[in-house]
PDB file of C-alpha atoms in Angstrom:
ATOM      1  CA  UNK A  17       2.372 -12.095  -6.183  1.00  0.00           C
ATOM      2  CA  UNK A  18       5.152 -10.411  -8.101  1.00  0.00           C
ATOM      3  CA  UNK A  19       8.303  -9.393  -6.298  1.00  0.00           C
ATOM      4  CA  UNK A  20      11.452  -7.476  -7.003  1.00  0.00           C
ATOM      5  CA  UNK A  21      14.854  -9.105  -6.681  1.00  0.00           C
ATOM      6  CA  UNK A  22      15.009  -8.081  -3.018  1.00  0.00           C
ATOM      7  CA  UNK A  23      11.591  -9.714  -2.372  1.00  0.00           C
ATOM      8  CA  UNK A  24       9.654  -6.525  -1.578  1.00  0.00           C
ATOM      9  CA  UNK A  25       6.308  -6.803  -3.422  1.00  0.00           C
ATOM     10  CA  UNK A  26       6.281  -4.678  -6.586  1.00  0.00           C
ATOM     11  CA  UNK A  27       4.419  -1.409  -6.280  1.00  0.00           C
ATOM     12  CA  UNK A  28       3.932  -1.871  -2.555  1.00  0.00           C
ATOM     13  CA  UNK A  29       4.683   1.763  -1.701  1.00  0.00           C
ATOM     14  CA  UNK A  30       3.850   4.798  -3.832  1.00  0.00           C
ATOM     15  CA  UNK A  31       6.590   7.411  -4.306  1.00  0.00           C
ATOM     16  CA  UNK A  32       4.669  10.086  -2.382  1.00  0.00           C
ATOM     17  CA  UNK A  33       4.451   7.777   0.643  1.00  0.00           C
ATOM     18  CA  UNK A  34       8.181   7.071   0.503  1.00  0.00           C
ATOM     19  CA  UNK A  35       8.913  10.804   0.308  1.00  0.00           C
ATOM     20  CA  UNK A  36       6.657  11.716   3.231  1.00  0.00           C
ATOM     21  CA  UNK A  37       8.294  13.434   6.207  1.00  0.00           C
ATOM     22  CA  UNK A  38       5.084  13.104   8.228  1.00  0.00           C
ATOM     23  CA  UNK A  39       3.411   9.923   9.515  1.00  0.00           C
ATOM     24  CA  UNK A  40       2.154   7.418   6.955  1.00  0.00           C
ATOM     25  CA  UNK A  41      -0.432   4.689   7.428  1.00  0.00           C
ATOM     26  CA  UNK A  42      -1.556   1.695   5.420  1.00  0.00           C
ATOM     27  CA  UNK A  43      -4.418  -0.760   5.589  1.00  0.00           C
ATOM     28  CA  UNK A  44      -3.566  -4.130   4.090  1.00  0.00           C
ATOM     29  CA  UNK A  45      -5.339  -7.386   3.465  1.00  0.00           C
ATOM     30  CA  UNK A  46      -4.093 -10.892   2.722  1.00  0.00           C
ATOM     31  CA  UNK A  47      -5.922 -14.175   2.311  1.00  0.00           C
ATOM     32  CA  UNK A  48      -4.115 -17.477   2.805  1.00  0.00           C
ATOM     33  CA  UNK A  49      -4.132 -20.147   0.136  1.00  0.00           C
ATOM     34  CA  UNK A  50      -6.333 -23.117   1.029  1.00  0.00           C
ATOM     35  CA  UNK A  51      -4.500 -25.306   3.514  1.00  0.00           C
ATOM     36  CA  UNK A  52      -1.944 -22.561   4.315  1.00  0.00           C
ATOM     37  CA  UNK A  53      -4.003 -20.644   6.892  1.00  0.00           C
ATOM     38  CA  UNK A  54      -2.027 -21.751   9.946  1.00  0.00           C
ATOM     39  CA  UNK A  55       1.325 -21.319   8.209  1.00  0.00           C
ATOM     40  CA  UNK A  56       0.480 -17.730   7.183  1.00  0.00           C
ATOM     41  CA  UNK A  57      -0.736 -16.913  10.691  1.00  0.00           C
ATOM     42  CA  UNK A  58       2.500 -18.276  12.167  1.00  0.00           C
ATOM     43  CA  UNK A  59       4.578 -16.199   9.727  1.00  0.00           C
ATOM     44  CA  UNK A  60       2.634 -13.061  10.688  1.00  0.00           C
ATOM     45  CA  UNK A  61       2.886 -13.743  14.426  1.00  0.00           C
ATOM     46  CA  UNK A  62       6.636 -14.317  14.090  1.00  0.00           C
ATOM     47  CA  UNK A  63       7.349 -10.814  12.730  1.00  0.00           C
ATOM     48  CA  UNK A  64       5.144  -8.761  15.073  1.00  0.00           C
ATOM     49  CA  UNK A  65       7.663  -8.351  17.938  1.00  0.00           C
ATOM     50  CA  UNK A  66      10.477  -7.387  15.551  1.00  0.00           C
ATOM     51  CA  UNK A  67       8.261  -4.914  13.671  1.00  0.00           C
ATOM     52  CA  UNK A  68       7.181  -3.252  16.914  1.00  0.00           C
ATOM     53  CA  UNK A  69      10.827  -2.777  17.909  1.00  0.00           C
ATOM     54  CA  UNK A  70      11.745  -0.924  14.698  1.00  0.00           C
ATOM     55  CA  UNK A  71      12.667   2.748  14.482  1.00  0.00           C
ATOM     56  CA  UNK A  72       9.673   4.841  13.402  1.00  0.00           C
ATOM     57  CA  UNK A  73       7.080   2.229  14.401  1.00  0.00           C
ATOM     58  CA  UNK A  74       3.906   3.808  15.741  1.00  0.00           C
ATOM     59  CA  UNK A  75       1.317   1.069  15.277  1.00  0.00           C
ATOM     60  CA  UNK A  76       1.224  -2.419  13.775  1.00  0.00           C
ATOM     61  CA  UNK A  77      -1.951  -4.402  14.305  1.00  0.00           C
ATOM     62  CA  UNK A  78      -3.178  -7.550  12.571  1.00  0.00           C
ATOM     63  CA  UNK A  79      -6.723  -8.882  12.834  1.00  0.00           C
ATOM     64  CA  UNK A  80      -8.612 -11.968  11.684  1.00  0.00           C
ATOM     65  CA  UNK A  81     -11.999 -13.562  12.386  1.00  0.00           C
ATOM     66  CA  UNK A  82     -13.168 -17.012  13.360  1.00  0.00           C
ATOM     67  CA  UNK A  83     -15.617 -16.893  10.441  1.00  0.00           C
ATOM     68  CA  UNK A  84     -12.836 -16.402   7.886  1.00  0.00           C
ATOM     69  CA  UNK A  85      -9.699 -18.190   9.067  1.00  0.00           C
ATOM     70  CA  UNK A  86      -6.800 -17.289   6.873  1.00  0.00           C
ATOM     71  CA  UNK A  87      -8.037 -13.756   6.146  1.00  0.00           C
ATOM     72  CA  UNK A  88      -5.843 -11.096   7.745  1.00  0.00           C
ATOM     73  CA  UNK A  89      -6.305  -7.321   7.927  1.00  0.00           C
ATOM     74  CA  UNK A  90      -3.265  -5.180   8.763  1.00  0.00           C
ATOM     75  CA  UNK A  91      -3.032  -1.592   9.984  1.00  0.00           C
ATOM     76  CA  UNK A  92       0.365   0.065  10.122  1.00  0.00           C
ATOM     77  CA  UNK A  93       1.433   3.592  11.040  1.00  0.00           C
ATOM     78  CA  UNK A  94       5.010   4.811  10.668  1.00  0.00           C
ATOM     79  CA  UNK A  95       6.587   8.149  11.587  1.00  0.00           C
ATOM     80  CA  UNK A  96       7.665   8.858   7.994  1.00  0.00           C
ATOM     81  CA  UNK A  97       8.123   7.375   4.558  1.00  0.00           C
ATOM     82  CA  UNK A  98      11.785   6.832   5.359  1.00  0.00           C
ATOM     83  CA  UNK A  99      10.788   4.684   8.328  1.00  0.00           C
ATOM     84  CA  UNK A 100       8.442   2.419   6.364  1.00  0.00           C
ATOM     85  CA  UNK A 101      11.031   2.130   3.578  1.00  0.00           C
ATOM     86  CA  UNK A 102      13.568   0.984   6.191  1.00  0.00           C
ATOM     87  CA  UNK A 103      10.936  -1.393   7.623  1.00  0.00           C
ATOM     88  CA  UNK A 104      10.447  -3.356   4.402  1.00  0.00           C
ATOM     89  CA  UNK A 105      14.219  -3.794   4.029  1.00  0.00           C
ATOM     90  CA  UNK A 106      14.688  -5.395   7.463  1.00  0.00           C
ATOM     91  CA  UNK A 107      15.896  -9.012   7.336  1.00  0.00           C
ATOM     92  CA  UNK A 108      12.763 -10.302   9.104  1.00  0.00           C
ATOM     93  CA  UNK A 109      10.582  -8.546   6.511  1.00  0.00           C
ATOM     94  CA  UNK A 110      12.668  -9.803   3.588  1.00  0.00           C
ATOM     95  CA  UNK A 111      12.270 -13.340   4.922  1.00  0.00           C
ATOM     96  CA  UNK A 112       8.526 -12.788   5.415  1.00  0.00           C
ATOM     97  CA  UNK A 113       8.000 -11.359   1.912  1.00  0.00           C
ATOM     98  CA  UNK A 114       9.943 -14.289   0.490  1.00  0.00           C
ATOM     99  CA  UNK A 115       7.420 -16.716   2.051  1.00  0.00           C
ATOM    100  CA  UNK A 116       4.265 -14.947   0.922  1.00  0.00           C
ATOM    101  CA  UNK A 117       4.218 -16.263  -2.640  1.00  0.00           C
ATOM    102  CA  UNK A 118       3.632 -19.770  -1.282  1.00  0.00           C
ATOM    103  CA  UNK A 119       1.150 -18.682   1.389  1.00  0.00           C
ATOM    104  CA  UNK A 120      -1.028 -15.868   0.035  1.00  0.00           C
ATOM    105  CA  UNK A 121      -3.850 -16.212  -2.477  1.00  0.00           C
ATOM    106  CA  UNK A 122      -3.420 -13.498  -5.110  1.00  0.00           C
ATOM    107  CA  UNK A 123      -1.629 -10.243  -4.368  1.00  0.00           C
ATOM    108  CA  UNK A 124      -1.341  -8.391  -1.093  1.00  0.00           C
ATOM    109  CA  UNK A 125      -3.833  -5.532  -0.996  1.00  0.00           C
ATOM    110  CA  UNK A 126      -2.694  -2.164   0.322  1.00  0.00           C
ATOM    111  CA  UNK A 127      -4.577   1.106   0.750  1.00  0.00           C
ATOM    112  CA  UNK A 128      -2.423   4.073   1.695  1.00  0.00           C
ATOM    113  CA  UNK A 129      -4.218   6.345   4.131  1.00  0.00           C
ATOM    114  CA  UNK A 130      -4.030  10.122   4.414  1.00  0.00           C
ATOM    115  CA  UNK A 131      -5.014  11.910   7.648  1.00  0.00           C
ATOM    116  CA  UNK A 132      -8.067  14.141   7.518  1.00  0.00           C
ATOM    117  CA  UNK A 133      -6.329  16.524   9.918  1.00  0.00           C
ATOM    118  CA  UNK A 134      -2.992  16.904  11.699  1.00  0.00           C
TER     119      UNK A 134
END
């Protein structure tokens, strides 16, 4: 995983998402490196309460399966691009992003979602 100097993954958020004044949502996926499944899960669990307390948070859910331990699907919804930009700069997120290079196999996957209707 490549990162910028401030540890936010490169290319994580497209410019149009950052500029959005309406809610933005993202589906993400991460797979733990072999032997790092529990450590990645613990890192994810540790940030959930702080993320849910952030300004602009609407939804933050993480899922996994017993059949694929170490595979995590994320769904996030934020009130605006400004809110998600603030989210990734929070100290708990900077710490989390800094750990991912050692824990995640390959790059984080992110699909930015657009509502079909208002």
